[in-house]
Amino acid sequence: MANPEFLREGTAVADFLNPDRIVVGADDEAAAQWVAGLYADLAAPSVVTDAASAELVKYAANCFLAMKLSYVNAIAELCERLGADIESVTEGMGYDRRIGRSFLKPGPGWGGSCLPKDTHALVQVAESVGFDFSLLSAAIQENIAQRDRIVAKIAGTVGTLAGARIGVLGLAFKAGTSDLRDSPALSVTAMLAAHGAEVTAYDPAVGGELPGMRVVDDPYQTAKGADALVVLTEWDEFRRLDWNYVAELMHGDSVVDTRNLLDPRSVLAAGLSWLGLGRPRARALAG
């Protein structure tokens, strides 16, 4: 019997009560139908199949989302090199009903408890039956490369990371959770520290001590004396920061927004520069 769940961290209850589908698999069809009937009140479409197919639905769905995220991160990099704007590109893509709008936002990479685990698991399952799932393997490698690109972007704003003070906003793998498992933010901060940067980080759901950085309990403390400020998790509260105050606290003027979360106009109005993903860098006008 297989009855995979499709619950997202931070919205698990809502996802359970409003599922896109119910998937049940068993070698005994009557047993599978009985389990599917337990969800009748949820009014969601049901897929009743064999156990192997039900399990593969879960892996196939999560791995497709991972590949979609790796794809949009690669397209964002291409936008920067061609002078295109990722927001216009993904808007145009999203109107296509075959593609949709979800999972089309670039970021520092995908992480958490599901996508890394499931992508590696499906690659291993494929290998066990003699299939080289190179498409999925490439998505995993692209995800690693994205973190390297983020570090390079940050380095480009400060000249050299050795001795640079970097303020980090966000450590969890996504907003609405304190989960640090396979968080791209932790990968990026570890790489910054390995290059000699002094990292000060804040996350509204994460506290305590973490290796390679100083974790503070106020977002403005990350800006104090910082050569660059980096947004790594899409917490909504970061949109509402007082950017004039941030500018007063910073030593440098660079804000690297790896989630394209902030309003560049607010950042620029404070005399800072803004660098997103797949978008042209915006600098405040002198004087």
Tab-separated table of C-alpha atoms in Angstrom:
chain	number	residue	atom	x	y	z
A	1	MET	CA	0.000	0.000	0.000
A	2	ALA	CA	1.279	3.478	-0.898
A	3	ASN	CA	-0.482	6.749	-0.034
A	4	PRO	CA	2.060	9.538	-0.628
A	5	GLU	CA	1.522	12.971	0.900
A	6	PHE	CA	2.102	16.268	-0.883
A	7	LEU	CA	2.276	18.650	2.071
A	8	ARG	CA	4.465	21.743	2.012
A	9	GLU	CA	6.277	22.998	5.092
A	10	GLY	CA	4.487	25.988	6.550
A	11	THR	CA	1.164	25.180	4.867
A	12	ALA	CA	0.677	21.508	5.766
A	13	VAL	CA	-2.815	21.823	7.276
A	14	ALA	CA	-4.149	23.880	4.372
A	15	ASP	CA	-2.563	21.472	1.900
A	16	PHE	CA	-4.130	18.462	3.628
A	17	LEU	CA	-7.604	20.018	3.625
A	18	ASN	CA	-7.312	21.339	0.059
A	19	PRO	CA	-5.251	18.784	-1.860
A	20	ASP	CA	-4.671	18.904	-5.613
A	21	ARG	CA	-5.169	15.130	-5.719
A	22	ILE	CA	-5.279	11.976	-3.644
A	23	VAL	CA	-2.942	9.179	-4.720
A	24	VAL	CA	-3.377	5.639	-3.443
A	25	GLY	CA	-1.582	2.565	-4.711
A	26	ALA	CA	-1.909	-1.099	-3.775
A	27	ASP	CA	-1.733	-4.519	-5.342
A	28	ASP	CA	-5.236	-5.080	-3.946
A	29	GLU	CA	-7.484	-2.644	-5.830
A	30	ALA	CA	-10.324	-3.026	-3.333
A	31	ALA	CA	-8.019	-2.006	-0.501
A	32	ALA	CA	-6.794	0.980	-2.492
A	33	GLN	CA	-10.360	2.088	-3.227
A	34	TRP	CA	-11.221	1.787	0.470
A	35	VAL	CA	-8.290	4.029	1.463
A	36	ALA	CA	-9.176	6.535	-1.266
A	37	GLY	CA	-12.708	6.645	0.138
A	38	LEU	CA	-11.370	7.958	3.442
A	39	TYR	CA	-10.656	11.218	1.639
A	40	ALA	CA	-14.098	11.521	0.001
A	41	ASP	CA	-15.077	14.615	1.990
A	42	LEU	CA	-12.106	16.541	0.607
A	43	ALA	CA	-13.639	16.575	-2.891
A	44	ALA	CA	-10.276	16.122	-4.608
A	45	PRO	CA	-9.605	13.941	-7.651
A	46	SER	CA	-8.262	10.500	-6.806
A	47	VAL	CA	-5.643	8.438	-8.592
A	48	VAL	CA	-5.960	4.770	-7.657
A	49	THR	CA	-3.159	2.644	-9.045
A	50	ASP	CA	-0.514	0.080	-8.125
A	51	ALA	CA	1.935	0.742	-5.288
A	52	ALA	CA	4.977	1.331	-7.515
A	53	SER	CA	3.153	3.915	-9.618
A	54	ALA	CA	1.846	5.721	-6.539
A	55	GLU	CA	5.337	6.015	-5.110
A	56	LEU	CA	6.691	7.226	-8.429
A	57	VAL	CA	4.019	9.961	-8.576
A	58	LYS	CA	5.559	11.489	-5.451
A	59	TYR	CA	9.127	11.341	-6.738
A	60	ALA	CA	8.217	12.435	-10.251
A	61	ALA	CA	6.285	15.475	-8.980
A	62	ASN	CA	8.985	16.708	-6.606
A	63	CYS	CA	11.770	16.115	-9.096
A	64	PHE	CA	9.874	17.984	-11.797
A	65	LEU	CA	9.560	20.979	-9.460
A	66	ALA	CA	13.286	20.813	-8.709
A	67	MET	CA	14.090	20.775	-12.410
A	68	LYS	CA	11.726	23.717	-12.960
A	69	LEU	CA	13.529	25.732	-10.293
A	70	SER	CA	16.951	24.871	-11.701
A	71	TYR	CA	15.683	25.849	-15.137
A	72	VAL	CA	14.435	29.268	-14.073
A	73	ASN	CA	17.698	29.948	-12.223
A	74	ALA	CA	19.612	29.153	-15.408
A	75	ILE	CA	17.279	31.393	-17.424
A	76	ALA	CA	17.850	34.206	-14.895
A	77	GLU	CA	21.596	33.903	-15.451
A	78	LEU	CA	21.024	33.991	-19.197
A	79	CYS	CA	18.872	37.114	-18.769
A	80	GLU	CA	21.751	38.893	-17.070
A	81	ARG	CA	24.148	38.013	-19.862
A	82	LEU	CA	21.711	39.017	-22.620
A	83	GLY	CA	20.309	42.135	-20.979
A	84	ALA	CA	16.826	40.652	-20.565
A	85	ASP	CA	14.588	40.911	-17.481
A	86	ILE	CA	13.608	37.645	-15.781
A	87	GLU	CA	10.365	39.131	-14.483
A	88	SER	CA	9.162	39.842	-18.010
A	89	VAL	CA	10.386	36.455	-19.214
A	90	THR	CA	8.615	34.483	-16.467
A	91	GLU	CA	5.469	36.579	-16.841
A	92	GLY	CA	5.358	35.653	-20.506
A	93	MET	CA	6.031	31.999	-19.699
A	94	GLY	CA	3.427	31.889	-16.943
A	95	TYR	CA	0.533	32.772	-19.240
A	96	ASP	CA	1.146	29.486	-21.029
A	97	ARG	CA	-1.257	27.057	-19.356
A	98	ARG	CA	1.094	24.191	-20.141
A	99	ILE	CA	3.739	25.819	-17.923
A	100	GLY	CA	1.899	27.861	-15.287
A	101	ARG	CA	3.240	30.493	-12.899
A	102	SER	CA	4.336	28.386	-9.946
A	103	PHE	CA	8.015	27.647	-9.293
A	104	LEU	CA	9.138	30.305	-11.758
A	105	LYS	CA	10.905	32.609	-9.292
A	106	PRO	CA	14.697	32.520	-9.308
A	107	GLY	CA	16.567	32.194	-6.028
A	108	PRO	CA	19.785	31.002	-4.426
A	109	GLY	CA	18.866	27.376	-5.084
A	110	TRP	CA	16.370	24.822	-3.835
A	111	GLY	CA	16.672	22.990	-0.553
A	112	GLY	CA	14.648	21.770	2.400
A	113	SER	CA	13.690	18.282	3.466
A	114	CYS	CA	12.062	17.028	0.243
A	115	LEU	CA	13.573	18.179	-3.055
A	116	PRO	CA	17.242	17.330	-2.334
A	117	LYS	CA	16.300	13.969	-0.837
A	118	ASP	CA	13.864	12.996	-3.572
A	119	THR	CA	16.049	14.074	-6.496
A	120	HIS	CA	18.995	12.036	-5.247
A	121	ALA	CA	16.715	9.099	-4.433
A	122	LEU	CA	15.203	9.020	-7.924
A	123	VAL	CA	18.648	9.200	-9.537
A	124	GLN	CA	19.685	6.180	-7.441
A	125	VAL	CA	16.465	4.310	-8.243
A	126	ALA	CA	17.083	4.950	-11.941
A	127	GLU	CA	20.654	3.697	-11.640
A	128	SER	CA	19.418	0.517	-9.943
A	129	VAL	CA	17.473	-0.399	-13.073
A	130	GLY	CA	20.201	0.649	-15.500
A	131	PHE	CA	18.771	4.037	-16.508
A	132	ASP	CA	21.018	7.108	-16.650
A	133	PHE	CA	18.688	9.927	-15.560
A	134	SER	CA	21.066	12.603	-16.850
A	135	LEU	CA	18.324	15.236	-17.074
A	136	LEU	CA	17.675	15.067	-13.332
A	137	SER	CA	21.383	14.821	-12.525
A	138	ALA	CA	21.940	18.023	-14.507
A	139	ALA	CA	19.249	19.786	-12.449
A	140	ILE	CA	21.065	18.765	-9.253
A	141	GLN	CA	24.375	20.072	-10.609
A	142	GLU	CA	22.701	23.290	-11.737
A	143	ASN	CA	21.438	23.776	-8.201
A	144	ILE	CA	24.979	23.507	-6.868
A	145	ALA	CA	26.241	25.886	-9.539
A	146	GLN	CA	23.588	28.441	-8.580
A	147	ARG	CA	25.077	28.777	-5.110
A	148	ASP	CA	28.507	29.345	-6.645
A	149	ARG	CA	27.010	32.083	-8.840
A	150	ILE	CA	25.430	33.776	-5.820
A	151	VAL	CA	28.765	33.884	-4.008
A	152	ALA	CA	30.411	35.286	-7.136
A	153	LYS	CA	27.756	38.030	-7.347
A	154	ILE	CA	28.385	39.011	-3.744
A	155	ALA	CA	32.136	38.995	-4.287
A	156	GLY	CA	31.668	41.214	-7.321
A	157	THR	CA	30.001	43.899	-5.219
A	158	VAL	CA	32.750	44.087	-2.573
A	159	GLY	CA	35.864	43.402	-4.655
A	160	THR	CA	37.194	40.621	-2.459
A	161	LEU	CA	35.489	38.489	0.162
A	162	ALA	CA	38.573	38.175	2.352
A	163	GLY	CA	37.951	40.492	5.288
A	164	ALA	CA	34.627	41.752	3.892
A	165	ARG	CA	31.702	42.198	6.240
A	166	ILE	CA	28.586	40.591	4.810
A	167	GLY	CA	25.143	40.973	6.371
A	168	VAL	CA	22.727	38.141	5.621
A	169	LEU	CA	18.935	38.362	5.803
A	170	GLY	CA	17.393	34.896	6.006
A	171	LEU	CA	18.786	31.457	6.823
A	172	ALA	CA	15.832	29.043	6.537
A	173	PHE	CA	15.392	27.309	3.193
A	174	LYS	CA	12.117	29.191	2.706
A	175	ALA	CA	10.006	31.751	4.539
A	176	GLY	CA	7.422	30.493	6.998
A	177	THR	CA	9.662	27.786	8.443
A	178	SER	CA	12.700	27.444	10.678
A	179	ASP	CA	13.980	24.482	8.649
A	180	LEU	CA	17.693	24.684	7.879
A	181	ARG	CA	17.974	21.288	6.197
A	182	ASP	CA	19.848	21.687	2.911
A	183	SER	CA	19.147	25.412	3.065
A	184	PRO	CA	20.839	27.233	0.174
A	185	ALA	CA	21.322	30.163	2.547
A	186	LEU	CA	23.554	28.034	4.764
A	187	SER	CA	25.526	26.830	1.754
A	188	VAL	CA	26.094	30.414	0.621
A	189	THR	CA	27.086	31.668	4.080
A	190	ALA	CA	29.481	28.742	4.522
A	191	MET	CA	31.144	29.578	1.213
A	192	LEU	CA	31.390	33.250	2.155
A	193	ALA	CA	33.056	32.336	5.441
A	194	ALA	CA	35.402	29.925	3.666
A	195	HIS	CA	36.538	32.842	1.484
A	196	GLY	CA	37.355	34.891	4.564
A	197	ALA	CA	34.215	36.992	4.875
A	198	GLU	CA	32.845	38.027	8.257
A	199	VAL	CA	29.170	37.015	8.183
A	200	THR	CA	26.416	38.400	10.418
A	201	ALA	CA	23.002	36.839	9.862
A	202	TYR	CA	19.398	37.278	10.935
A	203	ASP	CA	16.342	35.086	10.430
A	204	PRO	CA	13.050	35.654	12.284
A	205	ALA	CA	12.634	31.917	12.893
A	206	VAL	CA	16.237	30.896	13.520
A	207	GLY	CA	18.352	31.663	16.579
A	208	GLY	CA	21.287	30.291	18.489
A	209	GLU	CA	24.813	29.650	17.300
A	210	LEU	CA	25.687	28.482	13.818
A	211	PRO	CA	29.162	27.754	12.448
A	212	GLY	CA	30.885	30.366	10.320
A	213	MET	CA	28.680	33.308	11.258
A	214	ARG	CA	27.286	35.472	14.023
A	215	VAL	CA	23.504	35.121	14.357
A	216	VAL	CA	21.734	38.222	15.687
A	217	ASP	CA	18.167	38.908	16.797
A	218	ASP	CA	17.598	42.174	14.915
A	219	PRO	CA	17.773	42.565	11.118
A	220	TYR	CA	19.402	45.973	11.424
A	221	GLN	CA	22.370	44.461	13.249
A	222	THR	CA	23.293	42.669	10.022
A	223	ALA	CA	23.726	46.035	8.312
A	224	LYS	CA	26.031	47.558	10.927
A	225	GLY	CA	29.394	48.095	9.247
A	226	ALA	CA	28.453	45.753	6.382
A	227	ASP	CA	30.140	46.069	3.016
A	228	ALA	CA	27.158	44.301	1.434
A	229	LEU	CA	23.736	43.134	2.585
A	230	VAL	CA	22.341	39.910	1.093
A	231	VAL	CA	18.727	38.667	1.091
A	232	LEU	CA	18.721	34.846	1.043
A	233	THR	CA	15.218	33.944	2.331
A	234	GLU	CA	12.002	35.583	1.171
A	235	TRP	CA	10.639	36.733	4.543
A	236	ASP	CA	8.041	39.458	3.965
A	237	GLU	CA	9.331	41.556	6.858
A	238	PHE	CA	12.468	42.350	4.869
A	239	ARG	CA	10.340	44.361	2.444
A	240	ARG	CA	9.420	46.711	5.281
A	241	LEU	CA	12.914	47.550	6.517
A	242	ASP	CA	13.816	51.226	6.910
A	243	TRP	CA	16.337	51.454	4.098
A	244	ASN	CA	17.454	54.946	5.057
A	245	TYR	CA	18.445	53.573	8.450
A	246	VAL	CA	20.076	50.561	6.791
A	247	ALA	CA	22.146	52.918	4.627
A	248	GLU	CA	23.302	54.823	7.718
A	249	LEU	CA	24.447	51.595	9.352
A	250	MET	CA	26.267	50.118	6.356
A	251	HIS	CA	29.872	50.709	5.416
A	252	GLY	CA	29.266	49.842	1.755
A	253	ASP	CA	26.232	50.435	-0.428
A	254	SER	CA	25.436	47.076	-2.058
A	255	VAL	CA	22.206	45.139	-1.505
A	256	VAL	CA	22.189	41.725	-3.198
A	257	ASP	CA	18.614	40.465	-3.412
A	258	THR	CA	18.786	36.778	-4.355
A	259	ARG	CA	14.996	36.436	-4.118
A	260	ASN	CA	14.025	39.558	-6.085
A	261	LEU	CA	11.993	40.301	-2.970
A	262	LEU	CA	12.626	43.974	-2.358
A	263	ASP	CA	11.294	47.045	-4.133
A	264	PRO	CA	14.442	48.385	-5.815
A	265	ARG	CA	13.018	51.912	-5.703
A	266	SER	CA	12.989	51.883	-1.894
A	267	VAL	CA	16.578	50.670	-1.788
A	268	LEU	CA	17.747	53.204	-4.363
A	269	ALA	CA	15.974	56.078	-2.629
A	270	ALA	CA	18.152	55.408	0.410
A	271	GLY	CA	21.297	55.880	-1.676
A	272	LEU	CA	22.082	52.173	-1.960
A	273	SER	CA	22.570	49.980	-5.018
A	274	TRP	CA	20.388	46.935	-5.697
A	275	LEU	CA	21.333	43.712	-7.476
A	276	GLY	CA	18.750	41.004	-8.064
A	277	LEU	CA	18.736	37.800	-10.111
A	278	GLY	CA	18.118	38.033	-13.830
A	279	ARG	CA	17.535	41.757	-13.583
A	280	PRO	CA	19.725	44.762	-14.399
A	281	ARG	CA	21.670	46.180	-11.492
A	282	ALA	CA	20.173	49.414	-10.186
A	283	ARG	CA	22.317	52.138	-8.669
A	284	ALA	CA	21.214	55.255	-6.839
A	285	LEU	CA	21.875	58.497	-8.686
A	286	ALA	CA	24.711	60.508	-7.169
A	287	GLY	CA	23.748	63.780	-5.506
